[in-house]
Short mmCIF file of C-alpha atoms in Angstrom, two decimals:
data_model
loop_
_atom_site.label_atom_id
_atom_site.label_comp_id
_atom_site.label_asym_id
_atom_site.label_seq_id
_atom_site.Cartn_x
_atom_site.Cartn_y
_atom_site.Cartn_z
CA MET A 265 60.00 48.17 -0.01
CA SER A 266 57.37 48.29 2.36
CA GLU A 267 55.17 46.28 2.74
CA ASN A 268 51.57 47.28 4.63
CA LEU A 269 50.08 44.65 6.67
CA LYS A 270 46.03 44.38 6.59
CA LEU A 271 43.51 42.48 8.63
CA GLU A 272 39.96 41.70 6.80
CA GLN A 273 36.29 40.49 8.42
CA GLN A 274 34.82 38.75 5.56
CA SER A 275 31.56 37.04 6.09
CA LYS A 276 30.93 34.20 4.06
CA LEU A 277 26.95 32.04 3.08
CA GLN A 278 27.99 28.10 2.71
CA GLN A 279 26.07 25.44 2.46
CA ARG A 280 26.91 21.98 3.38
CA LEU A 281 25.82 18.50 3.14
CA ASN A 282 25.82 16.46 6.36
CA PRO A 283 27.39 12.83 5.40
CA ARG A 284 24.25 11.33 6.91
CA GLN A 285 22.08 13.38 4.48
CA VAL A 286 24.11 11.60 1.83
CA ILE A 287 23.49 8.51 2.81
CA PHE A 288 19.92 9.09 3.12
CA GLY A 289 19.60 10.46 0.38
CA ARG A 290 20.73 7.13 -1.26
CA TYR A 291 18.67 4.91 0.39
CA LEU A 292 15.80 7.06 -0.76
CA GLU A 293 16.88 6.78 -4.56
CA MET A 294 17.22 2.30 -4.33
CA THR A 295 14.43 0.53 -5.30
CA THR A 296 12.95 -2.84 -3.22
CA PRO A 297 15.50 -4.93 -4.50
CA GLU A 298 18.07 -2.44 -3.76
CA ILE A 299 17.68 -1.49 -0.02
CA GLU A 300 16.82 -5.60 0.32
CA ASP A 301 20.32 -6.31 -0.79
CA GLU A 302 21.53 -3.40 1.16
CA VAL A 303 19.62 -4.26 4.49
CA ARG A 304 21.64 -8.06 4.17
CA ARG A 305 24.75 -6.45 3.75
CA ALA A 306 24.66 -3.85 6.81
CA VAL A 307 23.57 -7.51 8.26
CA ASP A 308 26.61 -9.21 6.91
CA GLU A 309 29.05 -6.53 8.16
CA ASN A 310 28.19 -5.18 10.75
CA PRO A 311 27.91 -7.18 14.29
CA ALA A 312 26.34 -5.11 16.20
CA LEU A 313 22.93 -5.39 13.75
CA GLU A 314 20.58 -7.95 14.67
CA VAL A 315 17.45 -9.54 13.16
CA ILE A 316 14.63 -9.36 15.88
CA GLY A 317 11.82 -10.52 14.02
CA ASP A 318 10.08 -11.03 9.93
CA ALA A 319 9.00 -7.77 8.21
CA PRO A 320 6.64 -5.14 10.12
CA SER A 321 3.28 -4.12 7.91
CA ASN A 322 3.88 -0.79 6.76
CA ASP A 323 -0.02 -0.76 5.62
CA GLU A 324 -1.10 3.02 6.68
CA GLY A 325 -4.85 4.56 6.03
CA VAL A 326 -4.82 6.95 3.79
CA GLU A 327 -7.68 9.90 5.07
CA HIS A 328 -10.31 10.53 2.49
CA ASP A 329 -13.84 12.39 3.31
CA GLY A 330 -13.11 13.45 6.24
CA GLU A 331 -11.96 9.34 7.69
CA THR A 332 -9.00 7.51 8.24
CA PHE A 333 -9.14 4.27 6.83
CA ASP A 334 -6.98 1.32 8.57
CA GLU A 335 -8.27 -1.66 7.44
CA SER A 336 -6.26 -3.65 5.16
CA ALA A 337 -7.30 -5.36 1.80
CA GLU A 338 -7.40 -8.80 3.65
CA GLN A 339 -9.23 -7.87 6.37
CA LEU A 340 -11.82 -5.66 4.15
CA GLN A 341 -11.87 -8.68 2.12
CA ARG A 342 -12.49 -11.81 5.20
CA ALA A 343 -15.30 -9.04 6.71
CA ASP A 344 -17.40 -10.26 3.37
CA TYR A 345 -17.52 -13.90 5.07
CA GLY A 346 -19.46 -14.83 8.12
CA ASP A 347 -17.73 -17.54 9.34
CA GLU A 348 -14.03 -18.57 9.11
CA ASP A 349 -14.52 -21.42 7.42
CA ASP A 350 -15.95 -20.04 5.09
CA VAL A 351 -12.57 -17.69 3.95
CA PRO A 352 -11.19 -19.64 0.80
CA THR A 353 -8.07 -21.74 1.41
CA TYR A 354 -5.92 -19.71 -1.36
CA GLY A 355 -5.67 -16.93 1.21
CA PHE A 356 -5.54 -12.74 0.11
CA GLY A 357 -1.84 -12.37 -0.12
CA GLN A 358 -0.11 -10.61 -3.53
CA GLY A 359 0.56 -14.66 -5.46
CA GLY A 360 -1.76 -16.60 -3.30
CA LYS A 361 0.31 -16.00 -0.32
CA GLU A 362 -0.93 -16.33 3.36
CA HIS A 363 -1.04 -12.03 4.37
CA ASP A 364 1.62 -12.91 6.90
CA VAL A 365 3.34 -14.28 4.42
CA GLN A 366 5.52 -10.74 3.72
CA ALA A 367 7.39 -12.25 0.85
CA HIS A 368 6.61 -9.80 -2.69
CA ASP A 369 8.76 -11.91 -5.02
CA PHE A 370 7.70 -10.88 -9.07
CA LEU A 371 9.68 -14.16 -10.41
CA ALA A 372 10.70 -14.13 -14.37
CA THR A 373 10.82 -18.15 -15.45
CA ALA A 374 12.79 -18.63 -19.15
CA ASP A 375 14.70 -21.77 -20.08
CA ASP A 376 18.33 -22.12 -21.28
CA THR A 377 17.60 -22.35 -25.17
CA SER A 378 19.24 -19.16 -26.94
CA LEU A 379 19.17 -18.08 -30.26
CA VAL A 380 23.56 -19.13 -30.63
CA GLU A 381 22.35 -22.45 -29.43
CA VAL A 382 19.68 -23.41 -31.93
CA MET A 383 21.28 -22.21 -34.93
CA ARG A 384 24.75 -24.09 -33.55
CA ASP A 385 22.74 -27.07 -33.64
CA GLN A 386 21.63 -27.04 -36.93
CA LEU A 387 25.21 -26.12 -37.93
CA SER A 388 25.57 -30.37 -38.03
CA ASP A 389 22.92 -30.48 -40.79
CA LEU A 390 25.76 -28.19 -42.92
CA ASP A 391 27.99 -29.88 -45.29
CA LEU A 392 31.00 -27.79 -43.58
CA THR A 393 35.12 -28.57 -43.34
CA ASP A 394 36.34 -28.05 -39.10
CA ASP A 395 37.67 -24.52 -40.45
CA GLU A 396 34.14 -23.55 -41.86
CA ARG A 397 32.59 -24.34 -38.63
CA ARG A 398 34.20 -22.76 -36.67
CA VAL A 399 34.69 -19.19 -39.23
CA ALA A 400 30.30 -20.30 -38.71
CA GLU A 401 30.79 -19.76 -35.31
CA TYR A 402 32.19 -16.76 -35.55
CA ILE A 403 29.24 -15.58 -37.66
CA ILE A 404 26.70 -16.95 -35.12
CA GLY A 405 28.20 -15.16 -31.79
CA ASN A 406 28.17 -11.89 -33.97
CA LEU A 407 24.36 -12.17 -34.23
CA ASP A 408 22.35 -9.85 -31.75
CA ASP A 409 19.29 -11.14 -30.32
CA ASN A 410 16.84 -9.72 -33.61
CA GLY A 411 19.21 -12.23 -36.00
CA TYR A 412 21.39 -9.51 -37.14
CA MET A 413 24.81 -8.93 -38.07
CA THR A 414 26.72 -7.00 -35.08
CA ARG A 415 30.25 -7.05 -37.59
CA SER A 416 31.19 -6.95 -40.97
CA LEU A 417 32.79 -10.06 -42.68
CA ALA A 418 35.62 -8.39 -42.50
CA ASP A 419 36.87 -8.00 -38.83
CA ILE A 420 35.04 -11.50 -38.25
CA ALA A 421 38.04 -13.25 -40.32
CA ASP A 422 40.11 -11.28 -38.48
CA ASP A 423 39.28 -12.57 -35.34
CA VAL A 424 39.51 -15.58 -36.64
CA ALA A 425 42.84 -15.40 -37.89
CA ILE A 426 43.47 -13.86 -34.03
CA ALA A 427 41.88 -16.59 -31.98
CA GLU A 428 41.77 -19.34 -33.73
CA GLY A 429 45.36 -19.24 -35.54
CA PHE A 430 44.60 -19.93 -38.74
CA THR A 431 43.58 -17.77 -41.69
CA ALA A 432 40.13 -17.40 -43.05
CA ASP A 433 40.40 -15.83 -47.05
CA MET A 434 37.15 -13.66 -47.66
CA ALA A 435 35.88 -16.55 -50.02
CA MET A 436 35.64 -18.56 -46.78
CA VAL A 437 34.01 -16.20 -44.69
CA LYS A 438 31.25 -15.28 -47.61
CA ARG A 439 30.93 -19.50 -48.23
CA VAL A 440 30.08 -19.84 -44.58
CA PHE A 441 28.01 -16.55 -44.29
CA ALA A 442 25.91 -17.78 -46.93
CA GLN A 443 25.10 -20.77 -45.69
CA VAL A 444 24.42 -19.29 -42.06
CA ARG A 445 21.59 -17.24 -43.51
CA LYS A 446 20.03 -20.32 -44.45
CA LEU A 447 19.44 -21.77 -41.27
CA ASP A 448 15.98 -21.12 -38.62
CA PRO A 449 14.25 -18.90 -38.40
CA ALA A 450 13.99 -17.31 -41.99
CA GLY A 451 15.23 -13.79 -41.47
CA VAL A 452 18.80 -14.44 -39.49
CA GLY A 453 21.61 -13.23 -40.74
CA ALA A 454 20.55 -10.43 -42.21
CA VAL A 455 22.78 -7.02 -42.55
CA ASP A 456 19.53 -4.92 -42.44
CA LEU A 457 15.46 -4.50 -42.15
CA ARG A 458 14.91 -4.92 -46.52
CA ASP A 459 18.23 -7.89 -46.27
CA CYS A 460 16.15 -9.64 -43.49
CA LEU A 461 12.14 -8.90 -45.48
CA LEU A 462 14.33 -10.76 -48.50
CA LEU A 463 15.67 -13.23 -46.80
CA GLN A 464 12.50 -14.75 -45.53
CA ILE A 465 10.75 -13.86 -48.82
CA ASP A 466 13.28 -16.03 -50.77
CA ARG A 467 12.08 -18.98 -48.84
CA CYS A 468 8.44 -18.63 -49.69
CA GLU A 469 7.13 -19.93 -52.46
CA THR A 470 6.77 -18.26 -56.13
CA THR A 471 3.21 -16.65 -56.37
CA LEU A 472 2.63 -13.43 -58.33
CA THR A 473 2.05 -11.98 -55.21
CA THR A 474 5.96 -12.73 -53.70
CA LYS A 475 7.17 -11.75 -56.90
CA ILE A 476 6.12 -8.33 -56.37
CA ALA A 477 6.50 -8.22 -53.00
CA ARG A 478 9.89 -8.48 -53.25
CA GLU A 479 10.90 -6.34 -56.56
CA ILE A 480 9.29 -3.42 -53.81
CA ILE A 481 11.90 -4.80 -50.79
CA ALA A 482 14.24 -5.15 -53.15
CA ASP A 483 13.70 -1.97 -55.98
CA TRP A 484 11.78 0.20 -53.78
CA PHE A 485 11.88 0.05 -50.47
CA ASP A 486 12.61 3.75 -50.18
CA VAL A 487 9.42 4.30 -51.75
CA PHE A 488 7.87 1.87 -49.88
CA SER A 489 8.70 3.22 -46.39
CA LYS A 490 7.87 6.35 -47.14
CA LYS A 491 4.41 4.45 -47.96
CA HIS A 492 4.11 6.37 -51.21
CA PHE A 493 1.78 3.47 -52.20
CA GLU A 494 -0.07 5.34 -55.27
CA GLN A 495 3.54 5.96 -57.01
CA LEU A 496 4.64 2.88 -55.85
CA ARG A 497 1.83 1.56 -57.87
CA GLY A 498 2.61 3.53 -61.03
CA HIS A 499 6.55 1.94 -61.14
CA LEU A 500 4.97 -1.40 -60.15
CA GLY A 501 1.83 -1.41 -62.97
CA ILE A 502 0.33 -3.61 -60.71
CA ASP A 503 -3.62 -2.96 -59.90
CA SER A 504 -4.69 -2.15 -56.33
CA GLU A 505 -5.93 -5.69 -55.60
CA GLU A 506 -2.21 -7.09 -56.09
CA MET A 507 -1.17 -3.87 -54.29
CA HIS A 508 -3.08 -4.88 -51.54
CA ALA A 509 -1.87 -8.55 -51.61
CA ALA A 510 1.54 -7.99 -51.63
CA LEU A 511 1.49 -5.35 -49.11
CA ASP A 512 -0.48 -7.71 -47.04
CA PHE A 513 2.09 -10.35 -46.93
CA ILE A 514 5.25 -7.83 -46.82
CA ARG A 515 3.11 -6.90 -43.37
CA GLY A 516 2.94 -10.44 -41.82
CA LEU A 517 7.16 -11.12 -42.33
CA ASN A 518 9.16 -10.36 -38.98
CA PRO A 519 11.40 -7.94 -39.20
CA LYS A 520 13.21 -9.42 -36.31
CA PRO A 521 13.18 -13.00 -36.42
CA GLY A 522 15.38 -14.27 -33.56
CA ALA A 523 13.34 -12.74 -31.48
CA LEU A 524 11.43 -16.14 -32.25
CA ILE A 525 13.29 -18.47 -30.65
CA GLU A 526 12.08 -18.98 -26.96
CA GLY A 527 14.81 -17.73 -24.98
CA SER A 528 16.63 -15.31 -27.00
CA SER A 529 15.93 -12.11 -25.19
CA LEU A 530 16.42 -13.56 -22.26
CA ASN A 531 18.14 -10.54 -20.58
CA ASP A 532 14.54 -8.52 -21.33
CA ARG A 533 12.48 -11.17 -19.96
CA LEU A 534 14.55 -10.72 -16.90
CA ARG A 535 13.75 -7.05 -16.29
CA HIS A 536 10.72 -7.91 -13.88
CA ILE A 537 9.18 -4.63 -11.83
CA ILE A 538 9.05 -5.31 -8.49
CA PRO A 539 6.63 -3.21 -7.43
CA ASP A 540 7.53 -0.51 -3.94
CA PHE A 541 3.65 0.08 -2.83
CA SER A 542 0.80 -1.51 -2.98
CA VAL A 543 -3.04 1.03 -3.35
CA ASP A 544 -5.98 -0.50 -1.97
CA VAL A 545 -8.84 1.43 -2.44
CA ASP A 546 -12.39 -0.09 -0.93
CA VAL A 547 -15.82 0.46 -2.27
CA ASN A 548 -15.70 3.35 0.14
CA GLY A 549 -13.28 5.61 -1.73
CA ARG A 550 -11.09 4.43 1.41
CA ALA A 551 -7.35 4.12 0.32
CA THR A 552 -4.65 1.91 2.15
CA VAL A 553 -1.34 2.76 1.09
CA GLY A 554 1.67 0.49 1.92
CA LEU A 555 5.22 -0.68 1.72
CA LEU A 556 6.28 -3.18 -0.18
CA ASN A 557 9.65 -4.89 0.79
CA ASN A 558 10.99 -7.72 3.06
CA ILE A 559 13.13 -5.54 5.67
CA PRO A 560 13.55 -7.74 9.22
CA GLU A 561 13.05 -5.48 12.40
CA LEU A 562 16.42 -4.80 13.46
CA ALA A 563 17.75 -3.76 16.30
CA VAL A 564 21.12 -2.96 18.17
CA GLU A 565 22.91 -6.78 19.15
CA GLN A 566 23.11 -6.99 23.46
CA SER A 567 26.90 -7.21 23.40
CA PHE A 568 27.36 -3.69 21.82
CA GLN A 569 23.78 -1.81 24.01
CA ILE A 570 26.82 -1.24 26.80
CA GLU A 571 27.81 1.98 28.95
CA ASP A 572 31.27 4.12 27.89
CA LYS A 573 33.22 3.81 30.72
CA ASP A 574 35.78 6.27 30.99
CA VAL A 575 39.01 5.59 29.23
CA ALA A 576 41.50 6.89 31.76
CA ARG A 577 40.64 4.16 33.90
CA VAL A 578 41.02 1.28 31.32
CA SER A 579 43.91 -0.61 29.25
CA ARG A 580 44.70 0.28 25.93
CA ARG A 581 43.37 -2.85 24.43
CA GLU A 582 39.98 -2.34 25.90
CA ALA A 583 40.28 1.02 25.24
CA ASP A 584 39.92 -0.33 21.56
CA ALA A 585 37.66 -2.66 22.00
CA MET A 586 35.70 -0.27 23.76
CA ALA A 587 35.91 2.34 20.32
CA PHE A 588 34.97 -0.50 18.31
CA ILE A 589 31.99 -1.60 20.17
CA ARG A 590 30.62 2.36 20.00
CA ARG A 591 31.56 2.83 16.42
CA ARG A 592 29.84 -0.58 15.58
CA ARG A 593 27.31 0.65 17.69
CA ASP A 594 26.54 4.11 16.13
CA ASP A 595 26.93 2.72 13.31
CA ALA A 596 23.83 0.16 13.63
CA THR A 597 21.53 2.62 15.65
CA ALA A 598 22.31 5.34 12.21
CA PHE A 599 21.38 2.13 10.00
CA ILE A 600 18.03 1.77 11.94
CA ASP A 601 17.53 5.42 12.15
CA MET A 602 18.24 5.55 8.38
CA LEU A 603 15.15 2.53 7.32
CA LYS A 604 12.73 4.65 9.65
CA MET A 605 13.43 7.77 8.11
CA ARG A 606 13.14 5.99 4.35
CA SER A 607 9.77 4.48 5.51
CA GLU A 608 8.35 6.93 6.19
CA THR A 609 9.25 9.76 3.46
CA LEU A 610 8.36 6.93 1.43
CA LEU A 611 4.51 6.26 2.29
CA SER A 612 4.93 10.69 2.79
CA VAL A 613 5.19 10.80 -0.83
CA MET A 614 2.94 7.90 -2.06
CA LYS A 615 -0.51 9.19 0.20
CA ALA A 616 0.16 12.31 -1.00
CA ILE A 617 0.26 11.03 -4.32
CA VAL A 618 -2.99 9.23 -3.78
CA LYS A 619 -5.05 11.57 -2.14
CA ILE A 620 -3.93 14.24 -5.52
CA GLN A 621 -4.78 11.21 -8.23
CA HIS A 622 -7.37 9.80 -6.21
CA ARG A 623 -10.35 9.49 -8.60
CA PHE A 624 -7.21 7.75 -10.66
CA PHE A 625 -7.06 5.08 -7.93
CA GLU A 626 -10.78 4.43 -8.05
CA THR A 627 -11.06 3.74 -11.49
CA ASP A 628 -7.84 2.79 -13.27
CA ASP A 629 -8.72 5.15 -16.02
CA LYS A 630 -5.66 7.37 -17.15
CA SER A 631 -7.66 10.16 -18.21
CA THR A 632 -9.01 10.99 -14.50
CA ILE A 633 -5.08 11.50 -14.04
CA LYS A 634 -4.77 15.37 -12.47
CA PRO A 635 -2.00 17.72 -13.40
CA MET A 636 0.43 17.00 -10.19
CA ILE A 637 3.80 18.19 -10.08
CA ILE A 638 6.56 17.61 -7.44
CA LYS A 639 5.69 21.36 -5.83
CA ASP A 640 1.87 20.10 -5.22
CA VAL A 641 3.48 16.88 -3.26
CA ALA A 642 6.11 19.27 -0.95
CA ALA A 643 2.66 21.28 -0.35
CA LEU A 644 1.36 18.21 0.90
CA THR A 645 3.94 16.72 2.93
CA GLY A 646 6.44 19.96 4.00
CA LEU A 647 9.22 17.84 2.36
CA ASN A 648 11.65 19.15 0.18
CA ILE A 649 11.55 19.30 -3.79
CA SER A 650 14.63 17.30 -4.26
CA VAL A 651 14.11 15.15 -1.40
CA ILE A 652 10.57 14.11 -3.19
CA SER A 653 12.39 13.02 -6.06
CA ARG A 654 14.41 11.31 -5.12
CA ALA A 655 11.73 9.12 -3.08
CA ALA A 656 9.51 9.00 -6.56
CA ALA A 657 12.71 8.27 -8.63
CA GLY A 658 12.42 4.40 -10.38
CA LYS A 659 9.61 3.55 -7.91
CA TYR A 660 6.17 1.75 -8.45
CA VAL A 661 2.78 1.27 -7.07
CA LEU A 662 1.00 -2.02 -7.34
CA THR A 663 -2.92 -1.86 -7.37
CA SER A 664 -5.71 -3.90 -7.98
CA ARG A 665 -5.42 -3.41 -11.44
CA GLY A 666 -1.93 -3.45 -12.34
CA VAL A 667 1.76 -1.80 -11.76
CA TYR A 668 2.38 1.99 -12.68
CA PRO A 669 5.58 3.87 -12.08
CA LEU A 670 5.71 7.18 -10.24
CA LYS A 671 6.26 9.19 -12.72
CA MET A 672 3.11 8.52 -14.55
CA PHE A 673 1.54 10.81 -11.92
CA PHE A 674 3.52 13.94 -12.44
CA ASN A 675 2.26 15.93 -15.32
CA GLU A 676 2.21 19.84 -15.82
CA ARG A 677 -0.85 21.30 -17.57
CA PRO A 678 -0.80 21.79 -20.54
CA LYS A 679 -1.55 25.42 -20.49
CA ASP A 680 -1.72 27.69 -17.11
CA ASP A 681 -5.43 28.39 -17.53
CA VAL A 682 -6.81 25.15 -17.52
CA ASP A 683 -7.33 22.19 -14.67
CA THR A 684 -6.56 19.18 -17.57
CA SER A 685 -3.63 16.94 -17.73
CA SER A 686 -1.52 15.85 -20.18
CA HIS A 687 -2.77 12.32 -19.73
CA GLU A 688 -7.17 13.35 -20.69
CA ILE A 689 -5.23 14.82 -23.76
CA LEU A 690 -2.85 12.15 -24.68
CA ASP A 691 -6.15 9.86 -24.49
CA ALA A 692 -8.15 12.29 -26.37
CA LEU A 693 -5.89 12.38 -29.42
CA ALA A 694 -5.35 8.15 -29.37
CA LYS A 695 -8.87 7.89 -30.21
CA ILE A 696 -9.12 10.72 -32.85
CA ILE A 697 -6.01 8.65 -34.48
CA ASP A 698 -7.72 5.33 -34.34
CA ASN A 699 -10.76 6.59 -35.82
CA GLU A 700 -8.88 7.88 -38.20
CA ASP A 701 -9.24 8.17 -42.37
CA LYS A 702 -6.60 5.47 -43.00
CA SER A 703 -6.45 6.46 -46.75
CA HIS A 704 -6.28 10.65 -45.77
CA PRO A 705 -4.77 10.22 -42.16
CA LEU A 706 -5.15 14.02 -40.47
CA SER A 707 -2.72 16.71 -40.20
CA ASP A 708 -1.31 17.71 -37.05
CA GLU A 709 -3.08 20.70 -37.88
CA ALA A 710 -6.16 19.19 -38.29
CA LEU A 711 -5.70 17.11 -35.18
CA SER A 712 -5.22 20.32 -32.73
CA GLU A 713 -8.84 21.14 -34.65
CA GLN A 714 -10.04 18.31 -33.89
CA LEU A 715 -9.16 18.24 -30.20
CA ALA A 716 -9.97 22.11 -30.13
CA GLN A 717 -14.03 20.77 -30.81
CA LYS A 718 -13.03 18.29 -27.70
CA GLY A 719 -12.21 21.36 -25.80
CA TYR A 720 -8.86 20.86 -25.62
CA GLU A 721 -7.41 24.11 -26.61
CA ILE A 722 -3.58 23.25 -28.29
CA ALA A 723 -1.48 24.57 -29.77
CA ARG A 724 -0.26 22.41 -33.05
CA ARG A 725 3.61 21.94 -32.15
CA THR A 726 2.21 20.52 -28.17
CA VAL A 727 -0.14 18.07 -30.58
CA THR A 728 3.00 17.46 -32.03
CA LYS A 729 4.58 16.68 -29.35
CA TYR A 730 2.05 14.37 -27.87
CA ARG A 731 2.09 12.51 -30.86
CA GLU A 732 5.05 11.64 -30.75
CA ARG A 733 5.14 10.65 -27.05
CA LEU A 734 1.89 8.33 -28.48
CA GLY A 735 4.34 6.82 -30.05
CA GLN A 736 2.40 8.12 -33.37
CA PRO A 737 4.05 8.70 -36.86
CA VAL A 738 3.51 11.46 -38.83
CA ALA A 739 0.29 11.95 -40.74
CA ARG A 740 2.15 10.60 -44.39
CA LEU A 741 4.28 7.45 -42.40
CA ARG A 742 0.28 6.82 -41.07
CA LYS A 743 -1.14 6.40 -44.55
CA GLN A 744 -2.39 2.92 -44.97
CA PHE A 745 -3.14 1.69 -48.59
#
């Protein structure tokens, strides 16, 4: 059996990411709190990194009308005063701080009160045995922040048996569950929305209106939820005035009773936003873009800035020490360069966005936002599309009128041949829906025709998409009696 050996030459094109590119991409995606934590971690772990100063000012001017604006917001405001003594003591910094204070801490406060604690405090008012009290605590512990049950009573009975070591029969669990549902706020312990509304109605004084409301929720909830009000009135045999009174009463009920408790949505309220950029526009339309962070100025520590020696002329211990110093020094240098590159890239992207969307930053009117995609920013900055996408992801900008996500400024044209942004159409659509006859709301086809009359030639399916983005239901569900 013969074997043939061949020598072949092939050409392959491969693209490999440099490890530094991967790290830079990760830093670019980080928000302000995340990069600040990363800097603190790096300073703690790398002895070659040294903090040599406070966070530097990253304000940069944006060219507009052929001029470059380099003054800060504070300088502009101070220029309005003839003398330094006239400057108000509260300063111009964010949150009332002086400008040289670099902290941009947007704090959320909350007390320690929670729905669980409030309901546990009420258990002492109930006539419960020790075992029943433990069952009640398990039931309360299985309520979500809105006050709804998250587990079945059978599962709770099993949890009590496993964790507490005694068997709670279903009769006991149901009896305790009924007691828990009598606690405040009214509606807690409900298994669904219908049950929640009924619990609240049963706490109210019995009147003709509450009787009708209870019958609507108990017997005709599906018809009510679909807003078939005329059909509902026919089933109940009541007049329009009684129907109006019952519907108004139902609308006054709370679908999320647990949210009434101060601190019950503690986690949601602590999810505050810390902006990454600031944009100030003066009366002449000139803008200043700033990068908001508390990152101090870093440098390589002096003892690590030594010249490399010939390894052949030193001992093994000295060679190991030199290798350690060299490695730490190189890591520190690379980290400082990465932070500088990150700042430059973020500012470049933000300045391009401000240049394209300058009208919005002047007026704070969302309808003035122009169609803009990542390629438009890439054309101005010369950066790669993926770099711009990472730079804008999860970032927010602080203006004189509020805080906005960068993703808000990216929007495609509804049609290739128009220069209208989706924000402008959304604003027009919202006004049409707000002003429509609520007893005969407009269908998507009718909304499309109304938009066409305003100069927006939009297909019905696009109107449907925009209506859903506004959080507006279909015409039938927008109908009011």
